[in-house]
PDB file of C-alpha atoms in Angstrom:
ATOM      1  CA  UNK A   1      67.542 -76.584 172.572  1.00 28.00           C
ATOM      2  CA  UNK A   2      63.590 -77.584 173.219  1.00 27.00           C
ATOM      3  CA  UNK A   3      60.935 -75.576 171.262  1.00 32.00           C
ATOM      4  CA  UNK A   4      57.391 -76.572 171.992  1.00 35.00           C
ATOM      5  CA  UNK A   5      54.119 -76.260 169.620  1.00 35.00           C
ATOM      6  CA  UNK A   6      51.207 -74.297 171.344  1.00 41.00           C
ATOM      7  CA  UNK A   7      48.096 -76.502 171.806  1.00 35.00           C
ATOM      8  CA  UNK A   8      45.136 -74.582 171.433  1.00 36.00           C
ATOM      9  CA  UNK A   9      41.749 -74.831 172.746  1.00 32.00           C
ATOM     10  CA  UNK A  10      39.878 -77.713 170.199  1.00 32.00           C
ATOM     11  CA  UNK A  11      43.030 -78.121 168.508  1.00 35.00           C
ATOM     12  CA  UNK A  12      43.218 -81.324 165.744  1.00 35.00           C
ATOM     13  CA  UNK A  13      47.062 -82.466 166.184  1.00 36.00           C
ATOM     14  CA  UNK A  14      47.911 -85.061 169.090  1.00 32.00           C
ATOM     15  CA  UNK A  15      49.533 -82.458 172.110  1.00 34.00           C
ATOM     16  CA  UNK A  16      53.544 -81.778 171.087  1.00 29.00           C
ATOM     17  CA  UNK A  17      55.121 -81.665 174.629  1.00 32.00           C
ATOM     18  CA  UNK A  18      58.323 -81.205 173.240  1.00 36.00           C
ATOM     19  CA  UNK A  19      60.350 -81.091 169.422  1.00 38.00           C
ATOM     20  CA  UNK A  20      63.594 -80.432 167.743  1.00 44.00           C
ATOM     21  CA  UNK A  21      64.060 -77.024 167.472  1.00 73.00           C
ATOM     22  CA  UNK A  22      63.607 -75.492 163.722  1.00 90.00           C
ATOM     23  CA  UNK A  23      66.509 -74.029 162.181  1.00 92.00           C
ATOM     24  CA  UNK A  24      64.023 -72.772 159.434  1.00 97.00           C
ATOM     25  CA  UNK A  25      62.547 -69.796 161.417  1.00 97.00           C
ATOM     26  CA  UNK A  26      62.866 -66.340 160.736  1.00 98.00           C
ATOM     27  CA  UNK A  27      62.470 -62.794 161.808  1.00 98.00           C
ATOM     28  CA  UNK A  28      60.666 -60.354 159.958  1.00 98.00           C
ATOM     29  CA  UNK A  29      62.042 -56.743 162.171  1.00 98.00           C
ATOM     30  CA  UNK A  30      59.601 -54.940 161.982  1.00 95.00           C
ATOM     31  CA  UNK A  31      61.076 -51.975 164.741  1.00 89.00           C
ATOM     32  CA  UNK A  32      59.231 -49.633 166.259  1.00 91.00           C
ATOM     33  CA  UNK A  33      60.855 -46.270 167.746  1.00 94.00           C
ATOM     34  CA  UNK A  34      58.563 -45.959 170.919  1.00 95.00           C
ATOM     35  CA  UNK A  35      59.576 -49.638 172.038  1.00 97.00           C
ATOM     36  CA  UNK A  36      63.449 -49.956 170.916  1.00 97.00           C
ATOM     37  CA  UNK A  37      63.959 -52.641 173.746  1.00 97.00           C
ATOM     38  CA  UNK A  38      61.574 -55.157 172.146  1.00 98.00           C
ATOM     39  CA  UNK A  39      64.300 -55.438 169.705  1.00 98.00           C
ATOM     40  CA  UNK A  40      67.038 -57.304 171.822  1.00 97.00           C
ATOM     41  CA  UNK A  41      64.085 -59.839 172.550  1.00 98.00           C
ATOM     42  CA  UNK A  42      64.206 -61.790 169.636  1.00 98.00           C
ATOM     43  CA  UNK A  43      67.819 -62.274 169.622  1.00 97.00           C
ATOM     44  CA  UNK A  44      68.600 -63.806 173.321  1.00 97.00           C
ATOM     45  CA  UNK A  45      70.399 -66.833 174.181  1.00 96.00           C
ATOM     46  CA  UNK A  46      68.570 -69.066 173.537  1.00 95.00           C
ATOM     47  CA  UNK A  47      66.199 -68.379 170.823  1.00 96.00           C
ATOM     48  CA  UNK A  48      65.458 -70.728 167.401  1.00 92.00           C
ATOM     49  CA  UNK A  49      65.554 -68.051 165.479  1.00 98.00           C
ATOM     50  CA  UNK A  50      68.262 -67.971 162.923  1.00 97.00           C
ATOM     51  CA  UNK A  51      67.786 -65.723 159.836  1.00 98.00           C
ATOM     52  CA  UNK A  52      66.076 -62.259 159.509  1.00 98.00           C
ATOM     53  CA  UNK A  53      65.115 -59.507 156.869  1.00 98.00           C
ATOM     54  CA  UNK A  54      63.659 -55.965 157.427  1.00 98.00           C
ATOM     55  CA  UNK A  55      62.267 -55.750 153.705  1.00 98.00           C
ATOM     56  CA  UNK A  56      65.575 -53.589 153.351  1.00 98.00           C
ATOM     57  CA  UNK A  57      69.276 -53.809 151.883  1.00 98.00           C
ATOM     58  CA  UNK A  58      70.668 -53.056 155.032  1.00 98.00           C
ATOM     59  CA  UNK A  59      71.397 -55.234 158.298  1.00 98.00           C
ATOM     60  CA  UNK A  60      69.572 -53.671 161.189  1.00 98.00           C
ATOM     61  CA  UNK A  61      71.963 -51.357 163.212  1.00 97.00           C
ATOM     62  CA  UNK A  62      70.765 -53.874 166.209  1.00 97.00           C
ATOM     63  CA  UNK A  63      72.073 -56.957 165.103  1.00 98.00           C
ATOM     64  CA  UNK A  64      75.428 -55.751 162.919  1.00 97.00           C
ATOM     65  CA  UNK A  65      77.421 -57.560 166.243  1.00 96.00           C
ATOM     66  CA  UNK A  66      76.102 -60.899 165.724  1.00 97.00           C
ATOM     67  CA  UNK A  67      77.684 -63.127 162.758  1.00 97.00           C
ATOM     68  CA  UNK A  68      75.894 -63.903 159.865  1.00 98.00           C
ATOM     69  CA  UNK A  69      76.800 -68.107 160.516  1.00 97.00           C
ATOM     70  CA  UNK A  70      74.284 -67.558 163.747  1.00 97.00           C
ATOM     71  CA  UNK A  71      71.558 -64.594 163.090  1.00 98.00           C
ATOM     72  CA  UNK A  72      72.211 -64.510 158.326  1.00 98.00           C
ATOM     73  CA  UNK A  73      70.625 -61.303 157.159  1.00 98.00           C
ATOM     74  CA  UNK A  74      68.953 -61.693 154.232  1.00 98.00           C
ATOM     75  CA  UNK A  75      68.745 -58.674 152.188  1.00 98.00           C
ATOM     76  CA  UNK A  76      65.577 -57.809 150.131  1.00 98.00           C
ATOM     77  CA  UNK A  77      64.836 -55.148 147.053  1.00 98.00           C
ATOM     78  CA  UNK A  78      61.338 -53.819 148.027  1.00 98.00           C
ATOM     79  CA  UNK A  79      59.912 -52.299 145.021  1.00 97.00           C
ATOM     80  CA  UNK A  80      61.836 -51.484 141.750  1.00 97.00           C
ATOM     81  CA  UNK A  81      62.421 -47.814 140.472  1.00 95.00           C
ATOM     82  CA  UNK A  82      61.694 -45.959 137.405  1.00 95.00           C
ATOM     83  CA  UNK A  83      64.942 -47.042 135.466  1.00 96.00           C
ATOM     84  CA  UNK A  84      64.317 -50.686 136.077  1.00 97.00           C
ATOM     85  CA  UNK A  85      67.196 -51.894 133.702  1.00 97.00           C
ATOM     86  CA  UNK A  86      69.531 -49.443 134.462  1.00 97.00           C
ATOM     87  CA  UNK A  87      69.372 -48.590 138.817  1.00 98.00           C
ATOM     88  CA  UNK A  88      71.860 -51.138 140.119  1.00 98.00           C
ATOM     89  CA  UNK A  89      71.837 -49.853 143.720  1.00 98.00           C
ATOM     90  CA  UNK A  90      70.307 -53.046 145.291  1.00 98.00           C
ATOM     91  CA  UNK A  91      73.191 -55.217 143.407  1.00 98.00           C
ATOM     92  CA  UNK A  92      76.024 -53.024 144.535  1.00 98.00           C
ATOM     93  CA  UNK A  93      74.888 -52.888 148.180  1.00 98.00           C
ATOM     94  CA  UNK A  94      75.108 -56.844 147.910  1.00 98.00           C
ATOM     95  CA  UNK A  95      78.783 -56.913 146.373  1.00 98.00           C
ATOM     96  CA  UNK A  96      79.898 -53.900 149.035  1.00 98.00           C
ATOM     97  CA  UNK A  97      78.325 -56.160 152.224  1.00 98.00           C
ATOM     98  CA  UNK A  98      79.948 -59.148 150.906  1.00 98.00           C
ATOM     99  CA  UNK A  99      83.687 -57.234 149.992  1.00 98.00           C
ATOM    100  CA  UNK A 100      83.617 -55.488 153.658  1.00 97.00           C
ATOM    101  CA  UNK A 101      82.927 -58.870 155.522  1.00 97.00           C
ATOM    102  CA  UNK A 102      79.139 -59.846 155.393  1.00 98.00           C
ATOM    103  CA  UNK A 103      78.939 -62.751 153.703  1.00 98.00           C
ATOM    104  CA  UNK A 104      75.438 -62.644 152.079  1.00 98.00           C
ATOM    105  CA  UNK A 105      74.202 -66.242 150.867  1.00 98.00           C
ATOM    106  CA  UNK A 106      70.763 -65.405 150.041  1.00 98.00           C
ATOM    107  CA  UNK A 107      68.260 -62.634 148.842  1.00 99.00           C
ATOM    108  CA  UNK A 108      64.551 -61.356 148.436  1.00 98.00           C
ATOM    109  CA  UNK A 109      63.106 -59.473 146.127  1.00 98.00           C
ATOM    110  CA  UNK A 110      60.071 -57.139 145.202  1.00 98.00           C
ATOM    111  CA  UNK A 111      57.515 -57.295 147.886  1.00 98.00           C
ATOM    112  CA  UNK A 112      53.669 -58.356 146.807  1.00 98.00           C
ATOM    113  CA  UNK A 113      54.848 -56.646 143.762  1.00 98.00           C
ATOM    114  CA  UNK A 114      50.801 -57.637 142.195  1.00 98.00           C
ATOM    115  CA  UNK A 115      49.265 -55.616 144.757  1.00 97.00           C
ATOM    116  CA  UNK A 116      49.374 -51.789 144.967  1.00 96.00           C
ATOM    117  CA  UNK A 117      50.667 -49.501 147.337  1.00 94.00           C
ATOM    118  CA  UNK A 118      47.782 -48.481 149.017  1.00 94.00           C
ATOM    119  CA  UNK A 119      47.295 -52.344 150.474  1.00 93.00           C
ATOM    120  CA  UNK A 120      51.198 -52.774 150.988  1.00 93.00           C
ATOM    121  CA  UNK A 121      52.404 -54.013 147.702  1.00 96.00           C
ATOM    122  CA  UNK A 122      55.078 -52.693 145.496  1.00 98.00           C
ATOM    123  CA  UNK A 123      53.058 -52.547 142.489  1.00 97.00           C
ATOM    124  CA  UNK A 124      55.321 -53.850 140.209  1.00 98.00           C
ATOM    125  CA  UNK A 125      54.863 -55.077 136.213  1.00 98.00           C
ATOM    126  CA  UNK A 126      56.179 -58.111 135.026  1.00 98.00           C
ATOM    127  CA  UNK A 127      57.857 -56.657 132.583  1.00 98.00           C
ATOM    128  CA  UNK A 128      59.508 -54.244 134.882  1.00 98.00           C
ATOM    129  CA  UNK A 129      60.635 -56.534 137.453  1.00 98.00           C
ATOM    130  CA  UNK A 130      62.032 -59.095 135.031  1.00 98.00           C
ATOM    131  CA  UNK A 131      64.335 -55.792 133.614  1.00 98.00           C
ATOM    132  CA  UNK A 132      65.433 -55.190 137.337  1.00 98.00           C
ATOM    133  CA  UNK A 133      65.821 -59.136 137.989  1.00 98.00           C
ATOM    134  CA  UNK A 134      68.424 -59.501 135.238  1.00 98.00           C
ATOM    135  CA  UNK A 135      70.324 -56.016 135.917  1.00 98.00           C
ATOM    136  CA  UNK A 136      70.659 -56.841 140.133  1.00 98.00           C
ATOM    137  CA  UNK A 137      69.835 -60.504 140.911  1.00 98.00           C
ATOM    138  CA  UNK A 138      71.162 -62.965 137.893  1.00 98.00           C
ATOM    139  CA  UNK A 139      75.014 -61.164 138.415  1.00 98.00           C
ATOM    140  CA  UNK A 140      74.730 -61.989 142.547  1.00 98.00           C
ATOM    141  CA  UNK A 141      73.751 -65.644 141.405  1.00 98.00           C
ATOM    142  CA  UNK A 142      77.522 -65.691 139.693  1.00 95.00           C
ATOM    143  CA  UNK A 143      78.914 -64.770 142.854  1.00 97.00           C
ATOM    144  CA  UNK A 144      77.064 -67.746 144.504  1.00 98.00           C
ATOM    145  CA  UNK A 145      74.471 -66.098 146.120  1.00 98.00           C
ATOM    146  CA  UNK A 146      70.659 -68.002 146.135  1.00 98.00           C
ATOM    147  CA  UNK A 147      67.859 -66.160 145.327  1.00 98.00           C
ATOM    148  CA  UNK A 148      64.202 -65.841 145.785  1.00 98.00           C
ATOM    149  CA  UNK A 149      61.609 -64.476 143.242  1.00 98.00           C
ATOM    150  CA  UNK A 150      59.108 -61.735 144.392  1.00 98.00           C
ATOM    151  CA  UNK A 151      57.015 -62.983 146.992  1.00 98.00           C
ATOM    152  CA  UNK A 152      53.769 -62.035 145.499  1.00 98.00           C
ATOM    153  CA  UNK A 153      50.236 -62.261 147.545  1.00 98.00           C
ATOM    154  CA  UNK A 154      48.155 -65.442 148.355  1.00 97.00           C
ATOM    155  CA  UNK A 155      45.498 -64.534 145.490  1.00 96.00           C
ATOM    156  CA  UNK A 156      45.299 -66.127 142.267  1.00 94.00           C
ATOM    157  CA  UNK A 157      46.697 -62.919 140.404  1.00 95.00           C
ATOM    158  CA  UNK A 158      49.780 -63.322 142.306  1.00 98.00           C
ATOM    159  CA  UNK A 159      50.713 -67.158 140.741  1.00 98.00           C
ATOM    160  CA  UNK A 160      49.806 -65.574 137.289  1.00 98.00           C
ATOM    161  CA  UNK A 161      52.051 -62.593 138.304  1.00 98.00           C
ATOM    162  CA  UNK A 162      54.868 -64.950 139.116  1.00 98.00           C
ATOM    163  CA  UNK A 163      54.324 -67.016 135.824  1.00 98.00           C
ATOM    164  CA  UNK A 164      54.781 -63.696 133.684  1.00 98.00           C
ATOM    165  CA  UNK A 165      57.171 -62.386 135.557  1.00 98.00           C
ATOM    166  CA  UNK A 166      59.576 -65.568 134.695  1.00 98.00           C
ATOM    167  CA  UNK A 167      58.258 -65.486 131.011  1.00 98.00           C
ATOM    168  CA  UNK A 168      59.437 -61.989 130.935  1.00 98.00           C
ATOM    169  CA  UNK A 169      62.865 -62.762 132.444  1.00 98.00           C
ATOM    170  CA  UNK A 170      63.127 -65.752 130.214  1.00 98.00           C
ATOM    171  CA  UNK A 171      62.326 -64.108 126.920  1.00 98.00           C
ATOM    172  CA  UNK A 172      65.004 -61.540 127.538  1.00 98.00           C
ATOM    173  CA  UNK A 173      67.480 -64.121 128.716  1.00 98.00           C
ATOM    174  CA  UNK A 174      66.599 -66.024 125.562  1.00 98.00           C
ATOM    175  CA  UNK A 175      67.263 -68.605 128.301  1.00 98.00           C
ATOM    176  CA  UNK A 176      65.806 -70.122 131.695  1.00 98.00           C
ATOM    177  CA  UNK A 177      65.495 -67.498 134.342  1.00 98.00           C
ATOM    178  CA  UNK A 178      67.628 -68.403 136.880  1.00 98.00           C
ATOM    179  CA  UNK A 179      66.086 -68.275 140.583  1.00 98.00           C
ATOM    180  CA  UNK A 180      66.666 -70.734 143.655  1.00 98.00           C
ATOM    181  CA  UNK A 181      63.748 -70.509 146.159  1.00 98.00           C
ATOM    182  CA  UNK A 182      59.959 -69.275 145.917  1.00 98.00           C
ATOM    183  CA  UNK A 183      59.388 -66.624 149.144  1.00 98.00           C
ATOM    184  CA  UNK A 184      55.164 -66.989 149.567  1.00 98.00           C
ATOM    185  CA  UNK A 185      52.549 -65.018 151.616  1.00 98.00           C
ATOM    186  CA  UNK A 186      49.804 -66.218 153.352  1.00 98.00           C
ATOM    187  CA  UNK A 187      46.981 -64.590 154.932  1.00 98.00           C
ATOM    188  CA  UNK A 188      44.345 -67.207 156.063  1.00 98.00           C
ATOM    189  CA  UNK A 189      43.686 -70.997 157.370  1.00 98.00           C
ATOM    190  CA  UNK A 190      45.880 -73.818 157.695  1.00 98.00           C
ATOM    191  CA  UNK A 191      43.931 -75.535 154.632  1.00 98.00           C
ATOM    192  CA  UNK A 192      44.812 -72.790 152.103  1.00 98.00           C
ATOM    193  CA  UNK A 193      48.375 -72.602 153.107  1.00 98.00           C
ATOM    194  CA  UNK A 194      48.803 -75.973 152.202  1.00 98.00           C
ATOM    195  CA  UNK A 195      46.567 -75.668 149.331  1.00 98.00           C
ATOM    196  CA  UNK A 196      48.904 -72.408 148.058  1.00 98.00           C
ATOM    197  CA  UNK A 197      52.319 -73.713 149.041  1.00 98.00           C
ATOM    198  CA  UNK A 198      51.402 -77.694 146.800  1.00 98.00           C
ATOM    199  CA  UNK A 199      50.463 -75.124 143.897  1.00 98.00           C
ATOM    200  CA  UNK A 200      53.792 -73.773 143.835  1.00 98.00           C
ATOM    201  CA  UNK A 201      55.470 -76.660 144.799  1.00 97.00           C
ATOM    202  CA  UNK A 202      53.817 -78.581 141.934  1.00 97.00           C
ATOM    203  CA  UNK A 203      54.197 -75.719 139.397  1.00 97.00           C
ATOM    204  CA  UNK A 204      58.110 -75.454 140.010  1.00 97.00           C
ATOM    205  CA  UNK A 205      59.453 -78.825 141.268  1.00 96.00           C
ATOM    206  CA  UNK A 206      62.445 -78.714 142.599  1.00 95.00           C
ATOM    207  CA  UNK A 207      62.551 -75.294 144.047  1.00 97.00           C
ATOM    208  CA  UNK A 208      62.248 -74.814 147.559  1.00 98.00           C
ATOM    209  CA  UNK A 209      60.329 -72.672 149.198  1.00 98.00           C
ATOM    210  CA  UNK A 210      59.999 -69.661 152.005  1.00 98.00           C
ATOM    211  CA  UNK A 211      57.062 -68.957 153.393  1.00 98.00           C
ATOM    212  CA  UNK A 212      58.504 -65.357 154.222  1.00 98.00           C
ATOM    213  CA  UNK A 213      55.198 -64.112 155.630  1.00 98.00           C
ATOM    214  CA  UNK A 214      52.016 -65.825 157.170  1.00 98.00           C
ATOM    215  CA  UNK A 215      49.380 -65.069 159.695  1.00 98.00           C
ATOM    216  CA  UNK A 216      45.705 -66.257 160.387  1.00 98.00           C
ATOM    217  CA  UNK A 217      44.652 -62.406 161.179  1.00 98.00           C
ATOM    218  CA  UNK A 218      42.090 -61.706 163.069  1.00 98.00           C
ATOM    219  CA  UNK A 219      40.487 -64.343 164.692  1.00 98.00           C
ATOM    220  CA  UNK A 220      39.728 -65.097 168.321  1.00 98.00           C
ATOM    221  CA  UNK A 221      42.518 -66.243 170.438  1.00 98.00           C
ATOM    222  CA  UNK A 222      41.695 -69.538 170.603  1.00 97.00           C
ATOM    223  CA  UNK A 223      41.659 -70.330 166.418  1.00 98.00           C
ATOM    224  CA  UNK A 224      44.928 -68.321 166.266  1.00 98.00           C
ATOM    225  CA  UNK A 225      47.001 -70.554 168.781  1.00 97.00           C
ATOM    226  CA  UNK A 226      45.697 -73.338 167.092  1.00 97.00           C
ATOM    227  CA  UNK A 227      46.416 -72.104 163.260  1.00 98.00           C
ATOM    228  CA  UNK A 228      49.842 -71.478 164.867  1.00 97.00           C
ATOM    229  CA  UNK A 229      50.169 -74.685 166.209  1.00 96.00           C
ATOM    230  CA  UNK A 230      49.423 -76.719 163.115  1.00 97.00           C
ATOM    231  CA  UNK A 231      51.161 -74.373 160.178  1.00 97.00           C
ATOM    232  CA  UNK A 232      55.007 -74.877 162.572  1.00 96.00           C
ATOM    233  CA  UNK A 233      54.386 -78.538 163.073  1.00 96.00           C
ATOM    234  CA  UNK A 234      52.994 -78.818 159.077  1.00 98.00           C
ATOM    235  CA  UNK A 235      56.151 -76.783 157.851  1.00 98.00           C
ATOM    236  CA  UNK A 236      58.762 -77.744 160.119  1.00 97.00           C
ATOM    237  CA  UNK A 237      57.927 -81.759 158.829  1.00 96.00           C
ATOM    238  CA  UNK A 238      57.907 -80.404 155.173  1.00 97.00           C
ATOM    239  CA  UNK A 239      61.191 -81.080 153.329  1.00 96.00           C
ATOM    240  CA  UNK A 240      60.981 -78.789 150.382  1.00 96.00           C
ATOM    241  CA  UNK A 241      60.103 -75.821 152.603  1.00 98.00           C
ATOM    242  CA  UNK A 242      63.515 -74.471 153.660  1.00 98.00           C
ATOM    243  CA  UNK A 243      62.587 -71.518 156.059  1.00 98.00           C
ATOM    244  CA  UNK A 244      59.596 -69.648 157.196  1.00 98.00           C
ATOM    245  CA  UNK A 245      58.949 -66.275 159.340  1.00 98.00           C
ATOM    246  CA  UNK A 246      55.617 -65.765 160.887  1.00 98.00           C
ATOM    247  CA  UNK A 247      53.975 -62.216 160.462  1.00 98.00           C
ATOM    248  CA  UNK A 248      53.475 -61.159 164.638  1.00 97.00           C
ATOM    249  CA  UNK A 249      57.196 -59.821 165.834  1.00 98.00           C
ATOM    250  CA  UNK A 250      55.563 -56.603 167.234  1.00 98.00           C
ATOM    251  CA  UNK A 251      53.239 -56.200 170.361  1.00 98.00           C
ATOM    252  CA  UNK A 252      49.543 -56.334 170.011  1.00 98.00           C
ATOM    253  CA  UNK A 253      48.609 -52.741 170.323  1.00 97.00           C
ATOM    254  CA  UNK A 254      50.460 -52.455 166.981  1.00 97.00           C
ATOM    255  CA  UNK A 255      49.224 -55.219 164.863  1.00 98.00           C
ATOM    256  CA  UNK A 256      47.749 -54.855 161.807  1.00 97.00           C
ATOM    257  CA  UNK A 257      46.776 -58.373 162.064  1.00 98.00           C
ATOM    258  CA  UNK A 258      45.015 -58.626 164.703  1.00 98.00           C
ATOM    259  CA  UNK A 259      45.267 -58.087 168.278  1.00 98.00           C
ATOM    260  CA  UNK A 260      46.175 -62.373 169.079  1.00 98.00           C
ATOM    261  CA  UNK A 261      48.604 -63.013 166.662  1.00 98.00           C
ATOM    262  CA  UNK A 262      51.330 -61.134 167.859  1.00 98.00           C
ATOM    263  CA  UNK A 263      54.522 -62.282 169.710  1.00 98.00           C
ATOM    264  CA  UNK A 264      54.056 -59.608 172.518  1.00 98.00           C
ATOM    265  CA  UNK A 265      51.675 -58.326 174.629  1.00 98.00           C
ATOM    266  CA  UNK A 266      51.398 -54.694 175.323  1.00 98.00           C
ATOM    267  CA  UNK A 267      53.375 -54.640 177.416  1.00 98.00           C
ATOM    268  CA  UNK A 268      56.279 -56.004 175.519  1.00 98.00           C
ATOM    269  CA  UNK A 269      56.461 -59.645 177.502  1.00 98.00           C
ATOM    270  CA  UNK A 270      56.015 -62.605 174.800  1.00 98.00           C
ATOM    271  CA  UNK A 271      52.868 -64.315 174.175  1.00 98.00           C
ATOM    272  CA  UNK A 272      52.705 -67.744 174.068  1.00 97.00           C
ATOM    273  CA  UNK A 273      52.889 -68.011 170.182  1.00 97.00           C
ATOM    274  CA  UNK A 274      55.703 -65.147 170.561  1.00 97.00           C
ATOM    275  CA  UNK A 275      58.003 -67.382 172.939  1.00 97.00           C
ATOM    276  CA  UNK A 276      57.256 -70.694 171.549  1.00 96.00           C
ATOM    277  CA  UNK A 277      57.868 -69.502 168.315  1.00 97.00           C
ATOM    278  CA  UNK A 278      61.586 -68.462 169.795  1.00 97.00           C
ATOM    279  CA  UNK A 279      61.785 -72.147 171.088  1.00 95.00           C
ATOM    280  CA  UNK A 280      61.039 -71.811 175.030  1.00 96.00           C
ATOM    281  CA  UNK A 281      57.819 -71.826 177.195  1.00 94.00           C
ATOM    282  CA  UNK A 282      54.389 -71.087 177.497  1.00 96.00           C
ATOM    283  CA  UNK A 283      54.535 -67.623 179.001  1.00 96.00           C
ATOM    284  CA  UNK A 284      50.231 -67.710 179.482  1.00 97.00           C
ATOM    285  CA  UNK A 285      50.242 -63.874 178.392  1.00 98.00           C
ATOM    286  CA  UNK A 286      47.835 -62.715 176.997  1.00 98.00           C
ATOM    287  CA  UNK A 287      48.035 -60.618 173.852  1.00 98.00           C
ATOM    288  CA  UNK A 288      45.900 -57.794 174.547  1.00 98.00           C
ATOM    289  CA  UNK A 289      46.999 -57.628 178.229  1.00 98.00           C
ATOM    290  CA  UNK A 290      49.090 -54.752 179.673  1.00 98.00           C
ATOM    291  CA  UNK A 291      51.180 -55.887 182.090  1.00 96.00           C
TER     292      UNK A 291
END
């Protein structure tokens, strides 16, 4: 299969007619009940896409039919509850996929867990996330399954989060805190996702990462084709990035990241960011068009 890179108006990379697809994109489902056939788009024949989450513990209802070697869910633990060290729900859900035929291989954890609730964030301590790392994640490691700290937000409170966090874990471990992959978010220009992914990738050599959310919100359709242009080519060439999934798999009277970052269109058709991120064609639909 061909995917193709969008070229943007003033766009600074040489025009990608054509590339190997990327095996590293992801889904975020994101459903929504008014438009329930969106959600067969993303999984056609066809399509680059090979991994999903849906920030839950469950597969999606819609994609239970397709085997995890071609679509993997990847299960995530949102936020942690008020018995951190003791609610083992999000581990057992893990082991009971796994025992009834879903082979799970990887697994996210605690969503923007330094911001608070009101801006999306599971406003999570340290000290309470490293008590629900050890009682749900480091047992799921034993059974061979990778997994990815919290994926906390692009400011600077978030890489201090993440280095408590794995003090925290450590101290009680009285040994290293055992993760696999670093999920990031990103909210912003090319530039500082480069910037923010090098930090982490220079902080914790070795680890790969996942950049499990991203989006240049709210710009003019022009700078968003191009930001979406450059971050695929820049991560798709970057060995120690192992997957990403770009923050836009709804239509554009939805978004709550602007109306021109989204992979459909009103009316539900895909934008050109939406199919070329799926690995076909320029569509030329326009994002805030409804038909």
């Amino acid at each position: 299969m061909v995917s193709k890179y969008l070229i943007g108006a003033g766009a600074l990379l040489s025009p990608l007619v054509s590339a190997t697809s990327s095996a590293k994109r992801g889904l975020i489902f994101i459903p929504n009940s008014t438009t329930l056939q969106d959600n067969s788009i993303w999984v056609q024949t066809g399509s680059d896409l090979t991994w999903y989450y849906n920030y839950g513990n469950l597969p999606s209802s819609d994609y239970t039919h397709i085997p995890q070697s071609k679509f993997e869910f990847v299960p995530m633990m949102w936020g942690v509850g008020p018995n951190p060290s003791q609610d083992t729900a999000f581990h057992d859900s893990v082991v009971n996929l796994i025992n009834t035929g879903t082979p799970i291989s990887h697994v996210l954890s605690f969503n923007e867990p330094d911001a608070p609730s009101a801006w999306g964030g599971s406003d999570v301590t340290p000290a309470n996330a490293a008590l629900a790392w050890i009682a749900n994640f480091v047992p799921l490691q034993k059974l061979g399954v990778k997994l990815g700290i919290p994926a906390v937000t692009g400011a600077p409170t978030g890489f201090d989060w993440t280095e408590q966090f794995l003090a925290n874990c450590t101290s009680i471990l009285q040994t290293q805190c055992p993760y696999d992959f670093i999920p990031l978010h990103w909210y912003d220009n090319l530039g500082g996702l480069q910037s923010h992914i090098n930090q982490y990738a220079t902080a914790f050599p070795g680890k790969k990462i996942w950049v499990t959310e991203y989006a240049d919100p709210n710009q003019d359709l022009a700078t968003t084709q191009q930001f979406f242009n450059q971050s695929a080519s820049y991560m798709d060439g970057l060995a120690s990035l192992e997957r990403y999934s770009y923050f836009g798999a709804f239509r554009s009277n939805v978004s709550n990241v602007g109306p021109n970052a989204t992979f459909l269109n009103n009316a539900g058709r895909l934008t050109d960011i939406g199919s070329l991120y799926l690995g076909f064609g320029l569509t030329g639909v326009v994002p805030t068009s409804n038909n």
